[in-house]
Amino acid sequence: MLKEGDKAPAVTGVSYDGRRFDLGAPAKRTVVFFYPKANTGGCTTEAVEFNGLLDEFAKLGAEVVGASVDKPAANEKWAVKNGLRMPLISDPGEHTVASAFGVARPRVGVAKRTTWLIDPDGTLRKVYPKVTPKGHAAEVLAAAQEIWG
């Protein structure tokens, strides 16, 4: 498992709408949260809470990006249904992004719920290896304000 101070893996994720994200050297401060499955209770709670705080993250110069092993169509449908404004990386098939971050669970077919704060140079500033969806976005925002504020 990647830990604080490590470099993020040099991997590119692609959102359901085709946007590319170089997670090893992101264009700006980045919060990446992996969620197990779109359109499920805990994942929706977590994503909606992050969505509600996007403007606060933006004030810190940070972008929030969700990621799962769901197919692009599933992420898009979920985003539209819930008004999610953040990019959602789809990582089906080989689970390249989830595997690089050490959160792929191939036999289960989902990614382990985990969050990282990544500096533009790729340094992992904060890692949340065990996430409880409710209240997690606010917890991450507080850490981001401490680190990047």
Short mmCIF file of N, CA, C and O in Angstrom, two decimals:
data_model
loop_
_atom_site.label_atom_id
_atom_site.label_comp_id
_atom_site.label_asym_id
_atom_site.label_seq_id
_atom_site.Cartn_x
_atom_site.Cartn_y
_atom_site.Cartn_z
N MET A 1 0.84 -1.19 0.00
CA MET A 1 0.00 0.00 0.00
C MET A 1 0.88 1.24 0.00
O MET A 1 1.85 1.31 0.74
N LEU A 2 0.51 2.20 -0.82
CA LEU A 2 1.25 3.46 -0.86
C LEU A 2 1.03 4.21 0.44
O LEU A 2 -0.03 4.15 1.03
N LYS A 3 2.06 4.95 0.87
CA LYS A 3 1.95 5.69 2.12
C LYS A 3 2.35 7.14 1.91
O LYS A 3 2.91 7.51 0.87
N GLU A 4 2.06 7.96 2.91
CA GLU A 4 2.38 9.37 2.85
C GLU A 4 3.87 9.55 2.60
O GLU A 4 4.69 8.86 3.18
N GLY A 5 4.20 10.48 1.69
CA GLY A 5 5.59 10.74 1.33
C GLY A 5 6.03 9.98 0.09
O GLY A 5 6.99 10.38 -0.56
N ASP A 6 5.34 8.89 -0.25
CA ASP A 6 5.64 8.16 -1.49
C ASP A 6 5.24 9.01 -2.69
O ASP A 6 4.47 9.95 -2.56
N LYS A 7 5.76 8.63 -3.83
CA LYS A 7 5.33 9.25 -5.09
C LYS A 7 4.14 8.47 -5.62
O LYS A 7 4.10 7.24 -5.56
N ALA A 8 3.18 9.20 -6.15
CA ALA A 8 2.03 8.55 -6.78
C ALA A 8 2.52 7.78 -8.00
O ALA A 8 3.48 8.19 -8.66
N PRO A 9 1.87 6.68 -8.32
CA PRO A 9 2.29 5.91 -9.49
C PRO A 9 2.09 6.71 -10.77
O PRO A 9 1.15 7.49 -10.89
N ALA A 10 3.00 6.52 -11.71
CA ALA A 10 2.92 7.20 -13.00
C ALA A 10 1.88 6.49 -13.86
O ALA A 10 2.20 5.62 -14.67
N VAL A 11 0.63 6.83 -13.62
CA VAL A 11 -0.47 6.19 -14.33
C VAL A 11 -1.47 7.27 -14.74
O VAL A 11 -1.63 8.28 -14.05
N THR A 12 -2.08 7.06 -15.89
CA THR A 12 -3.07 8.00 -16.39
C THR A 12 -4.46 7.38 -16.30
O THR A 12 -4.67 6.26 -16.76
N GLY A 13 -5.37 8.11 -15.68
CA GLY A 13 -6.76 7.68 -15.61
C GLY A 13 -7.58 8.47 -16.61
O GLY A 13 -7.25 9.61 -16.95
N VAL A 14 -8.65 7.87 -17.09
CA VAL A 14 -9.52 8.52 -18.06
C VAL A 14 -10.94 8.54 -17.50
O VAL A 14 -11.48 7.50 -17.12
N SER A 15 -11.52 9.73 -17.46
CA SER A 15 -12.89 9.86 -16.95
C SER A 15 -13.88 9.37 -17.99
O SER A 15 -13.54 9.21 -19.17
N TYR A 16 -15.11 9.16 -17.57
CA TYR A 16 -16.12 8.63 -18.48
C TYR A 16 -16.35 9.52 -19.69
O TYR A 16 -16.78 9.06 -20.73
N ASP A 17 -16.01 10.82 -19.57
CA ASP A 17 -16.19 11.73 -20.70
C ASP A 17 -14.91 11.96 -21.50
O ASP A 17 -14.83 12.86 -22.32
N GLY A 18 -13.90 11.12 -21.25
CA GLY A 18 -12.68 11.14 -22.06
C GLY A 18 -11.56 12.03 -21.56
O GLY A 18 -10.50 12.08 -22.16
N ARG A 19 -11.75 12.74 -20.45
CA ARG A 19 -10.66 13.57 -19.90
C ARG A 19 -9.59 12.67 -19.30
O ARG A 19 -9.89 11.67 -18.65
N ARG A 20 -8.33 13.07 -19.50
CA ARG A 20 -7.19 12.28 -19.01
C ARG A 20 -6.57 12.97 -17.80
O ARG A 20 -6.44 14.19 -17.77
N PHE A 21 -6.14 12.15 -16.84
CA PHE A 21 -5.54 12.65 -15.61
C PHE A 21 -4.25 11.91 -15.34
O PHE A 21 -4.27 10.70 -15.11
N ASP A 22 -3.14 12.64 -15.37
CA ASP A 22 -1.83 12.07 -15.04
C ASP A 22 -1.71 12.10 -13.53
O ASP A 22 -1.40 13.13 -12.94
N LEU A 23 -1.99 11.00 -12.88
CA LEU A 23 -2.02 10.96 -11.42
C LEU A 23 -0.63 10.93 -10.80
O LEU A 23 -0.47 11.23 -9.62
N GLY A 24 0.38 10.59 -11.58
CA GLY A 24 1.75 10.58 -11.07
C GLY A 24 2.35 11.97 -11.00
O GLY A 24 3.27 12.22 -10.23
N ALA A 25 1.83 12.89 -11.78
CA ALA A 25 2.26 14.29 -11.78
C ALA A 25 1.06 15.13 -12.22
O ALA A 25 1.01 15.63 -13.34
N PRO A 26 0.07 15.26 -11.33
CA PRO A 26 -1.15 15.96 -11.72
C PRO A 26 -0.89 17.43 -12.03
O PRO A 26 0.08 18.02 -11.58
N ALA A 27 -1.77 18.03 -12.82
CA ALA A 27 -1.62 19.43 -13.21
C ALA A 27 -1.77 20.37 -12.02
O ALA A 27 -1.27 21.49 -12.05
N LYS A 28 -2.46 19.91 -10.99
CA LYS A 28 -2.66 20.73 -9.79
C LYS A 28 -2.79 19.81 -8.59
O LYS A 28 -2.75 18.60 -8.72
N ARG A 29 -2.94 20.40 -7.42
CA ARG A 29 -3.20 19.60 -6.23
C ARG A 29 -4.45 18.76 -6.52
O ARG A 29 -5.43 19.25 -7.06
N THR A 30 -4.38 17.49 -6.13
CA THR A 30 -5.45 16.57 -6.49
C THR A 30 -5.85 15.70 -5.31
O THR A 30 -4.99 15.18 -4.60
N VAL A 31 -7.14 15.56 -5.14
CA VAL A 31 -7.71 14.60 -4.19
C VAL A 31 -8.30 13.49 -5.05
O VAL A 31 -9.16 13.73 -5.88
N VAL A 32 -7.80 12.26 -4.87
CA VAL A 32 -8.35 11.11 -5.60
C VAL A 32 -9.02 10.20 -4.58
O VAL A 32 -8.37 9.76 -3.63
N PHE A 33 -10.30 9.94 -4.80
CA PHE A 33 -10.98 8.99 -3.93
C PHE A 33 -11.47 7.81 -4.77
O PHE A 33 -12.14 7.98 -5.77
N PHE A 34 -11.02 6.62 -4.37
CA PHE A 34 -11.47 5.39 -5.00
C PHE A 34 -12.71 4.91 -4.27
O PHE A 34 -12.74 4.88 -3.04
N TYR A 35 -13.71 4.55 -5.03
CA TYR A 35 -14.95 4.03 -4.46
C TYR A 35 -15.25 2.68 -5.10
O TYR A 35 -14.90 2.45 -6.25
N PRO A 36 -15.87 1.77 -4.35
CA PRO A 36 -16.08 0.42 -4.87
C PRO A 36 -17.03 0.30 -6.06
O PRO A 36 -16.73 -0.41 -7.01
N LYS A 37 -18.17 1.00 -6.02
CA LYS A 37 -19.15 0.79 -7.09
C LYS A 37 -20.11 1.96 -7.18
O LYS A 37 -20.75 2.33 -6.19
N ALA A 38 -20.22 2.52 -8.38
CA ALA A 38 -21.14 3.63 -8.61
C ALA A 38 -22.57 3.21 -8.28
O ALA A 38 -22.94 2.05 -8.43
N ASN A 39 -23.34 4.19 -7.85
CA ASN A 39 -24.77 4.03 -7.63
C ASN A 39 -25.10 3.06 -6.50
O ASN A 39 -26.13 2.39 -6.52
N THR A 40 -24.22 2.98 -5.51
CA THR A 40 -24.51 2.23 -4.29
C THR A 40 -24.56 3.22 -3.13
O THR A 40 -24.06 4.35 -3.24
N GLY A 41 -25.15 2.82 -2.03
CA GLY A 41 -25.40 3.74 -0.92
C GLY A 41 -24.18 4.48 -0.39
O GLY A 41 -24.15 5.71 -0.37
N GLY A 42 -23.16 3.73 0.05
CA GLY A 42 -21.98 4.37 0.62
C GLY A 42 -21.23 5.22 -0.39
O GLY A 42 -20.76 6.32 -0.07
N CYS A 43 -21.12 4.73 -1.60
CA CYS A 43 -20.40 5.47 -2.64
C CYS A 43 -21.14 6.76 -2.99
O CYS A 43 -20.52 7.80 -3.21
N THR A 44 -22.46 6.68 -3.03
CA THR A 44 -23.23 7.89 -3.33
C THR A 44 -23.09 8.90 -2.21
O THR A 44 -22.89 10.10 -2.47
N THR A 45 -23.16 8.45 -0.97
CA THR A 45 -22.96 9.36 0.17
C THR A 45 -21.62 10.06 0.06
O THR A 45 -21.54 11.29 0.16
N GLU A 46 -20.57 9.31 -0.17
CA GLU A 46 -19.22 9.87 -0.25
C GLU A 46 -19.11 10.87 -1.41
O GLU A 46 -18.63 11.99 -1.25
N ALA A 47 -19.57 10.48 -2.59
CA ALA A 47 -19.44 11.33 -3.78
C ALA A 47 -20.27 12.61 -3.65
O ALA A 47 -19.80 13.70 -4.01
N VAL A 48 -21.48 12.49 -3.14
CA VAL A 48 -22.34 13.67 -2.98
C VAL A 48 -21.71 14.64 -1.98
O VAL A 48 -21.74 15.87 -2.18
N GLU A 49 -21.12 14.13 -0.91
CA GLU A 49 -20.46 15.00 0.06
C GLU A 49 -19.23 15.69 -0.56
O GLU A 49 -19.02 16.89 -0.34
N PHE A 50 -18.42 14.97 -1.32
CA PHE A 50 -17.30 15.62 -2.02
C PHE A 50 -17.83 16.67 -2.98
O PHE A 50 -17.30 17.78 -3.07
N ASN A 51 -18.88 16.34 -3.71
CA ASN A 51 -19.47 17.26 -4.68
C ASN A 51 -19.89 18.57 -4.01
O ASN A 51 -19.67 19.65 -4.56
N GLY A 52 -20.45 18.48 -2.83
CA GLY A 52 -20.88 19.66 -2.10
C GLY A 52 -19.74 20.54 -1.61
O GLY A 52 -19.96 21.71 -1.28
N LEU A 53 -18.54 20.00 -1.58
CA LEU A 53 -17.37 20.75 -1.09
C LEU A 53 -16.39 21.13 -2.21
O LEU A 53 -15.30 21.64 -1.94
N LEU A 54 -16.77 20.90 -3.46
CA LEU A 54 -15.84 21.16 -4.57
C LEU A 54 -15.34 22.60 -4.58
O LEU A 54 -14.16 22.85 -4.86
N ASP A 55 -16.21 23.55 -4.30
CA ASP A 55 -15.78 24.95 -4.31
C ASP A 55 -14.74 25.23 -3.22
O ASP A 55 -13.82 26.02 -3.43
N GLU A 56 -14.89 24.57 -2.07
CA GLU A 56 -13.91 24.75 -0.99
C GLU A 56 -12.56 24.15 -1.38
O GLU A 56 -11.51 24.73 -1.09
N PHE A 57 -12.57 23.00 -2.03
CA PHE A 57 -11.32 22.42 -2.52
C PHE A 57 -10.69 23.33 -3.58
O PHE A 57 -9.48 23.53 -3.60
N ALA A 58 -11.52 23.88 -4.46
CA ALA A 58 -11.02 24.76 -5.52
C ALA A 58 -10.32 25.99 -4.94
O ALA A 58 -9.32 26.46 -5.50
N LYS A 59 -10.80 26.51 -3.81
CA LYS A 59 -10.15 27.65 -3.15
C LYS A 59 -8.72 27.32 -2.74
O LYS A 59 -7.89 28.21 -2.59
N LEU A 60 -8.43 26.03 -2.56
CA LEU A 60 -7.09 25.58 -2.19
C LEU A 60 -6.26 25.24 -3.43
O LEU A 60 -5.13 24.77 -3.32
N GLY A 61 -6.85 25.43 -4.61
CA GLY A 61 -6.16 25.06 -5.85
C GLY A 61 -6.16 23.56 -6.07
O GLY A 61 -5.27 23.03 -6.74
N ALA A 62 -7.16 22.88 -5.50
CA ALA A 62 -7.20 21.42 -5.57
C ALA A 62 -8.40 20.95 -6.41
O ALA A 62 -9.47 21.54 -6.35
N GLU A 63 -8.17 19.88 -7.14
CA GLU A 63 -9.22 19.23 -7.91
C GLU A 63 -9.56 17.91 -7.25
O GLU A 63 -8.67 17.19 -6.80
N VAL A 64 -10.84 17.59 -7.19
CA VAL A 64 -11.29 16.32 -6.65
C VAL A 64 -11.65 15.41 -7.81
O VAL A 64 -12.37 15.81 -8.73
N VAL A 65 -11.11 14.18 -7.78
CA VAL A 65 -11.35 13.20 -8.84
C VAL A 65 -11.76 11.89 -8.18
O VAL A 65 -11.07 11.40 -7.29
N GLY A 66 -12.87 11.34 -8.62
CA GLY A 66 -13.29 10.02 -8.16
C GLY A 66 -12.75 8.96 -9.10
O GLY A 66 -12.46 9.25 -10.26
N ALA A 67 -12.61 7.74 -8.62
CA ALA A 67 -12.12 6.65 -9.46
C ALA A 67 -12.73 5.33 -9.00
O ALA A 67 -12.87 5.09 -7.81
N SER A 68 -13.09 4.51 -9.98
CA SER A 68 -13.61 3.18 -9.68
C SER A 68 -13.30 2.27 -10.86
O SER A 68 -12.85 2.71 -11.90
N VAL A 69 -13.59 1.00 -10.68
CA VAL A 69 -13.39 0.04 -11.77
C VAL A 69 -14.67 -0.12 -12.59
O VAL A 69 -14.76 -1.01 -13.43
N ASP A 70 -15.62 0.78 -12.37
CA ASP A 70 -16.85 0.76 -13.15
C ASP A 70 -16.60 1.13 -14.60
O ASP A 70 -15.64 1.85 -14.91
N LYS A 71 -17.49 0.69 -15.47
CA LYS A 71 -17.43 1.08 -16.87
C LYS A 71 -17.85 2.55 -17.00
O LYS A 71 -18.59 3.07 -16.16
N PRO A 72 -17.38 3.23 -18.06
CA PRO A 72 -17.72 4.64 -18.23
C PRO A 72 -19.22 4.92 -18.19
O PRO A 72 -19.65 5.90 -17.58
N ALA A 73 -20.03 4.08 -18.81
CA ALA A 73 -21.47 4.32 -18.84
C ALA A 73 -22.07 4.31 -17.44
O ALA A 73 -22.98 5.10 -17.14
N ALA A 74 -21.59 3.43 -16.56
CA ALA A 74 -22.10 3.37 -15.19
C ALA A 74 -21.74 4.64 -14.42
O ALA A 74 -22.58 5.21 -13.70
N ASN A 75 -20.50 5.12 -14.58
CA ASN A 75 -20.09 6.35 -13.91
C ASN A 75 -20.86 7.56 -14.45
O ASN A 75 -21.27 8.43 -13.68
N GLU A 76 -21.06 7.60 -15.74
CA GLU A 76 -21.79 8.73 -16.33
C GLU A 76 -23.24 8.76 -15.83
O GLU A 76 -23.75 9.81 -15.44
N LYS A 77 -23.89 7.63 -15.85
CA LYS A 77 -25.29 7.55 -15.41
C LYS A 77 -25.41 7.99 -13.94
O LYS A 77 -26.30 8.75 -13.57
N TRP A 78 -24.48 7.54 -13.12
CA TRP A 78 -24.46 7.88 -11.70
C TRP A 78 -24.21 9.37 -11.51
O TRP A 78 -24.87 10.02 -10.69
N ALA A 79 -23.27 9.93 -12.28
CA ALA A 79 -22.95 11.36 -12.17
C ALA A 79 -24.17 12.21 -12.54
O ALA A 79 -24.50 13.17 -11.84
N VAL A 80 -24.83 11.86 -13.62
CA VAL A 80 -26.00 12.62 -14.06
C VAL A 80 -27.12 12.51 -13.02
O VAL A 80 -27.72 13.52 -12.64
N LYS A 81 -27.37 11.31 -12.54
CA LYS A 81 -28.43 11.07 -11.57
C LYS A 81 -28.24 11.91 -10.29
O LYS A 81 -29.21 12.40 -9.71
N ASN A 82 -26.98 12.06 -9.86
CA ASN A 82 -26.68 12.74 -8.60
C ASN A 82 -26.10 14.14 -8.75
O ASN A 82 -25.71 14.76 -7.77
N GLY A 83 -26.03 14.64 -9.99
CA GLY A 83 -25.49 15.98 -10.22
C GLY A 83 -24.03 16.11 -9.84
O GLY A 83 -23.59 17.18 -9.41
N LEU A 84 -23.26 15.03 -9.98
CA LEU A 84 -21.84 15.06 -9.61
C LEU A 84 -21.05 15.86 -10.63
O LEU A 84 -21.10 15.59 -11.82
N ARG A 85 -20.30 16.85 -10.14
CA ARG A 85 -19.53 17.73 -11.03
C ARG A 85 -18.07 17.32 -11.17
O ARG A 85 -17.39 17.81 -12.05
N MET A 86 -17.58 16.46 -10.29
CA MET A 86 -16.16 16.10 -10.36
C MET A 86 -15.96 15.02 -11.42
O MET A 86 -16.88 14.26 -11.72
N PRO A 87 -14.75 14.97 -12.00
CA PRO A 87 -14.45 13.89 -12.95
C PRO A 87 -14.48 12.54 -12.23
O PRO A 87 -14.10 12.44 -11.06
N LEU A 88 -14.94 11.53 -12.93
CA LEU A 88 -14.96 10.17 -12.40
C LEU A 88 -14.19 9.26 -13.35
O LEU A 88 -14.63 9.01 -14.47
N ILE A 89 -13.04 8.80 -12.89
CA ILE A 89 -12.21 7.91 -13.69
C ILE A 89 -12.84 6.52 -13.73
O ILE A 89 -13.25 5.99 -12.71
N SER A 90 -12.93 5.99 -14.93
CA SER A 90 -13.43 4.62 -15.13
C SER A 90 -12.23 3.73 -15.41
O SER A 90 -11.43 4.03 -16.30
N ASP A 91 -12.11 2.66 -14.66
CA ASP A 91 -10.93 1.80 -14.74
C ASP A 91 -11.33 0.32 -14.85
O ASP A 91 -10.91 -0.52 -14.06
N PRO A 92 -12.18 -0.01 -15.86
CA PRO A 92 -12.61 -1.40 -16.00
C PRO A 92 -11.53 -2.27 -16.63
O PRO A 92 -10.44 -1.79 -16.95
N GLY A 93 -11.82 -3.51 -16.81
CA GLY A 93 -10.89 -4.42 -17.50
C GLY A 93 -9.73 -4.81 -16.63
O GLY A 93 -9.89 -5.53 -15.64
N GLU A 94 -8.55 -4.33 -16.97
CA GLU A 94 -7.32 -4.69 -16.24
C GLU A 94 -7.15 -3.94 -14.92
O GLU A 94 -6.22 -4.23 -14.18
N HIS A 95 -7.99 -2.95 -14.66
CA HIS A 95 -7.91 -2.16 -13.43
C HIS A 95 -6.51 -1.54 -13.27
O HIS A 95 -5.91 -1.60 -12.19
N THR A 96 -6.02 -0.94 -14.33
CA THR A 96 -4.66 -0.39 -14.36
C THR A 96 -4.42 0.65 -13.27
O THR A 96 -3.41 0.61 -12.57
N VAL A 97 -5.35 1.59 -13.12
CA VAL A 97 -5.18 2.66 -12.14
C VAL A 97 -5.32 2.10 -10.72
O VAL A 97 -4.46 2.36 -9.86
N ALA A 98 -6.37 1.32 -10.48
CA ALA A 98 -6.56 0.75 -9.15
C ALA A 98 -5.39 -0.16 -8.75
O ALA A 98 -4.95 -0.14 -7.61
N SER A 99 -4.88 -0.92 -9.70
CA SER A 99 -3.73 -1.79 -9.41
C SER A 99 -2.49 -0.97 -9.07
O SER A 99 -1.76 -1.29 -8.14
N ALA A 100 -2.25 0.11 -9.83
CA ALA A 100 -1.08 0.95 -9.59
C ALA A 100 -1.13 1.57 -8.20
O ALA A 100 -0.10 1.73 -7.55
N PHE A 101 -2.32 1.90 -7.74
CA PHE A 101 -2.48 2.49 -6.42
C PHE A 101 -2.63 1.43 -5.32
O PHE A 101 -2.72 1.75 -4.15
N GLY A 102 -2.67 0.16 -5.72
CA GLY A 102 -2.73 -0.93 -4.75
C GLY A 102 -4.10 -1.15 -4.13
O GLY A 102 -4.21 -1.70 -3.04
N VAL A 103 -5.15 -0.73 -4.85
CA VAL A 103 -6.49 -0.88 -4.28
C VAL A 103 -7.40 -1.80 -5.11
O VAL A 103 -8.58 -1.94 -4.80
N ALA A 104 -6.86 -2.43 -6.14
CA ALA A 104 -7.67 -3.34 -6.95
C ALA A 104 -7.97 -4.61 -6.17
O ALA A 104 -7.12 -5.13 -5.46
N ARG A 105 -9.19 -5.07 -6.31
CA ARG A 105 -9.60 -6.34 -5.71
C ARG A 105 -10.20 -7.18 -6.84
O ARG A 105 -11.43 -7.26 -6.98
N PRO A 106 -9.33 -7.79 -7.64
CA PRO A 106 -9.78 -8.45 -8.87
C PRO A 106 -10.86 -9.50 -8.70
O PRO A 106 -11.80 -9.54 -9.49
N ARG A 107 -10.76 -10.34 -7.71
CA ARG A 107 -11.76 -11.39 -7.55
C ARG A 107 -13.13 -10.82 -7.16
O ARG A 107 -14.16 -11.38 -7.46
N VAL A 108 -13.11 -9.67 -6.50
CA VAL A 108 -14.35 -9.03 -6.08
C VAL A 108 -14.88 -8.12 -7.18
O VAL A 108 -16.07 -7.89 -7.29
N GLY A 109 -13.98 -7.58 -8.01
CA GLY A 109 -14.38 -6.73 -9.11
C GLY A 109 -14.62 -5.28 -8.73
O GLY A 109 -15.29 -4.54 -9.45
N VAL A 110 -14.11 -4.86 -7.58
CA VAL A 110 -14.24 -3.47 -7.15
C VAL A 110 -12.91 -2.98 -6.61
O VAL A 110 -11.99 -3.77 -6.38
N ALA A 111 -12.82 -1.68 -6.40
CA ALA A 111 -11.62 -1.10 -5.79
C ALA A 111 -11.89 -0.86 -4.31
O ALA A 111 -13.03 -0.63 -3.90
N LYS A 112 -10.85 -0.94 -3.50
CA LYS A 112 -10.95 -0.68 -2.06
C LYS A 112 -11.12 0.83 -1.85
O LYS A 112 -10.41 1.64 -2.43
N ARG A 113 -12.08 1.22 -1.02
CA ARG A 113 -12.35 2.62 -0.74
C ARG A 113 -11.13 3.25 -0.06
O ARG A 113 -10.80 2.90 1.07
N THR A 114 -10.46 4.16 -0.75
CA THR A 114 -9.23 4.79 -0.28
C THR A 114 -9.15 6.19 -0.89
O THR A 114 -9.63 6.41 -1.99
N THR A 115 -8.53 7.12 -0.17
CA THR A 115 -8.39 8.49 -0.66
C THR A 115 -6.94 8.96 -0.49
O THR A 115 -6.30 8.62 0.49
N TRP A 116 -6.47 9.75 -1.48
CA TRP A 116 -5.13 10.35 -1.43
C TRP A 116 -5.20 11.83 -1.73
O TRP A 116 -5.99 12.26 -2.57
N LEU A 117 -4.34 12.60 -1.09
CA LEU A 117 -4.08 13.99 -1.45
C LEU A 117 -2.72 13.98 -2.14
O LEU A 117 -1.73 13.49 -1.55
N ILE A 118 -2.67 14.49 -3.38
CA ILE A 118 -1.46 14.42 -4.19
C ILE A 118 -1.02 15.82 -4.59
O ILE A 118 -1.81 16.60 -5.14
N ASP A 119 0.25 16.14 -4.32
CA ASP A 119 0.84 17.40 -4.78
C ASP A 119 1.11 17.34 -6.28
O ASP A 119 1.23 16.24 -6.84
N PRO A 120 1.25 18.50 -6.92
CA PRO A 120 1.55 18.51 -8.37
C PRO A 120 2.83 17.77 -8.75
O PRO A 120 2.96 17.31 -9.88
N ASP A 121 3.78 17.62 -7.81
CA ASP A 121 4.99 16.87 -8.13
C ASP A 121 4.80 15.36 -7.93
O ASP A 121 5.73 14.57 -8.10
N GLY A 122 3.58 14.96 -7.56
CA GLY A 122 3.27 13.54 -7.40
C GLY A 122 3.44 13.01 -5.99
O GLY A 122 3.19 11.83 -5.74
N THR A 123 3.84 13.85 -5.03
CA THR A 123 4.02 13.39 -3.66
C THR A 123 2.66 13.15 -3.00
O THR A 123 1.77 14.00 -3.07
N LEU A 124 2.52 11.99 -2.39
CA LEU A 124 1.31 11.68 -1.64
C LEU A 124 1.40 12.36 -0.28
O LEU A 124 2.21 11.99 0.56
N ARG A 125 0.58 13.37 -0.08
CA ARG A 125 0.65 14.15 1.15
C ARG A 125 -0.18 13.55 2.27
O ARG A 125 0.14 13.69 3.45
N LYS A 126 -1.28 12.89 1.92
CA LYS A 126 -2.14 12.29 2.93
C LYS A 126 -2.79 11.07 2.31
O LYS A 126 -3.17 11.10 1.14
N VAL A 127 -2.90 10.01 3.08
CA VAL A 127 -3.53 8.77 2.61
C VAL A 127 -4.58 8.35 3.63
O VAL A 127 -4.32 8.34 4.84
N TYR A 128 -5.74 8.00 3.13
CA TYR A 128 -6.81 7.46 3.95
C TYR A 128 -7.07 6.03 3.48
O TYR A 128 -7.83 5.81 2.54
N PRO A 129 -6.45 5.03 4.12
CA PRO A 129 -6.61 3.65 3.67
C PRO A 129 -7.93 3.00 4.11
O PRO A 129 -8.34 2.01 3.53
N LYS A 130 -8.56 3.56 5.12
CA LYS A 130 -9.85 3.03 5.60
C LYS A 130 -10.80 4.21 5.68
O LYS A 130 -10.58 5.13 6.46
N VAL A 131 -11.85 4.16 4.87
CA VAL A 131 -12.75 5.29 4.75
C VAL A 131 -14.16 4.90 5.17
O VAL A 131 -14.68 3.88 4.72
N THR A 132 -14.75 5.71 6.00
CA THR A 132 -16.18 5.64 6.29
C THR A 132 -16.81 6.75 5.46
O THR A 132 -16.44 7.92 5.62
N PRO A 133 -17.73 6.41 4.53
CA PRO A 133 -18.23 7.40 3.58
C PRO A 133 -18.81 8.67 4.21
O PRO A 133 -18.48 9.78 3.80
N LYS A 134 -19.69 8.52 5.19
CA LYS A 134 -20.34 9.69 5.77
C LYS A 134 -19.33 10.53 6.54
O LYS A 134 -18.64 10.05 7.43
N GLY A 135 -19.21 11.79 6.15
CA GLY A 135 -18.30 12.71 6.82
C GLY A 135 -16.88 12.69 6.28
O GLY A 135 -16.06 13.52 6.68
N HIS A 136 -16.57 11.77 5.37
CA HIS A 136 -15.20 11.65 4.89
C HIS A 136 -14.76 12.88 4.10
O HIS A 136 -13.63 13.36 4.27
N ALA A 137 -15.61 13.42 3.26
CA ALA A 137 -15.23 14.57 2.45
C ALA A 137 -14.83 15.76 3.33
O ALA A 137 -13.84 16.44 3.06
N ALA A 138 -15.58 15.99 4.40
CA ALA A 138 -15.26 17.08 5.32
C ALA A 138 -13.92 16.83 6.02
O ALA A 138 -13.13 17.75 6.22
N GLU A 139 -13.67 15.57 6.37
CA GLU A 139 -12.39 15.20 6.99
C GLU A 139 -11.23 15.47 6.03
O GLU A 139 -10.20 16.02 6.43
N VAL A 140 -11.41 15.13 4.77
CA VAL A 140 -10.37 15.35 3.76
C VAL A 140 -10.18 16.84 3.53
O VAL A 140 -9.04 17.32 3.40
N LEU A 141 -11.27 17.61 3.47
CA LEU A 141 -11.15 19.05 3.30
C LEU A 141 -10.36 19.68 4.44
O LEU A 141 -9.48 20.52 4.21
N ALA A 142 -10.62 19.28 5.67
CA ALA A 142 -9.88 19.81 6.81
C ALA A 142 -8.38 19.52 6.68
O ALA A 142 -7.55 20.40 6.93
N ALA A 143 -8.05 18.31 6.26
CA ALA A 143 -6.63 17.97 6.06
C ALA A 143 -6.04 18.78 4.92
O ALA A 143 -4.90 19.27 5.02
N ALA A 144 -6.78 18.95 3.85
CA ALA A 144 -6.30 19.72 2.70
C ALA A 144 -6.06 21.17 3.10
O ALA A 144 -5.06 21.78 2.67
N GLN A 145 -6.94 21.73 3.91
CA GLN A 145 -6.75 23.11 4.39
C GLN A 145 -5.51 23.23 5.25
O GLN A 145 -4.78 24.21 5.15
N GLU A 146 -5.24 22.21 6.05
CA GLU A 146 -4.04 22.21 6.90
C GLU A 146 -2.78 22.09 6.04
O GLU A 146 -1.79 22.77 6.26
N ILE A 147 -2.81 21.22 5.05
CA ILE A 147 -1.64 20.95 4.21
C ILE A 147 -1.43 22.05 3.18
O ILE A 147 -0.30 22.53 2.99
N TRP A 148 -2.49 22.43 2.48
CA TRP A 148 -2.37 23.33 1.34
C TRP A 148 -2.86 24.76 1.63
O TRP A 148 -2.71 25.64 0.79
N GLY A 149 -3.48 24.96 2.79
CA GLY A 149 -4.07 26.27 3.09
C GLY A 149 -3.09 27.25 3.47
O GLY A 149 -2.59 28.18 3.21
#
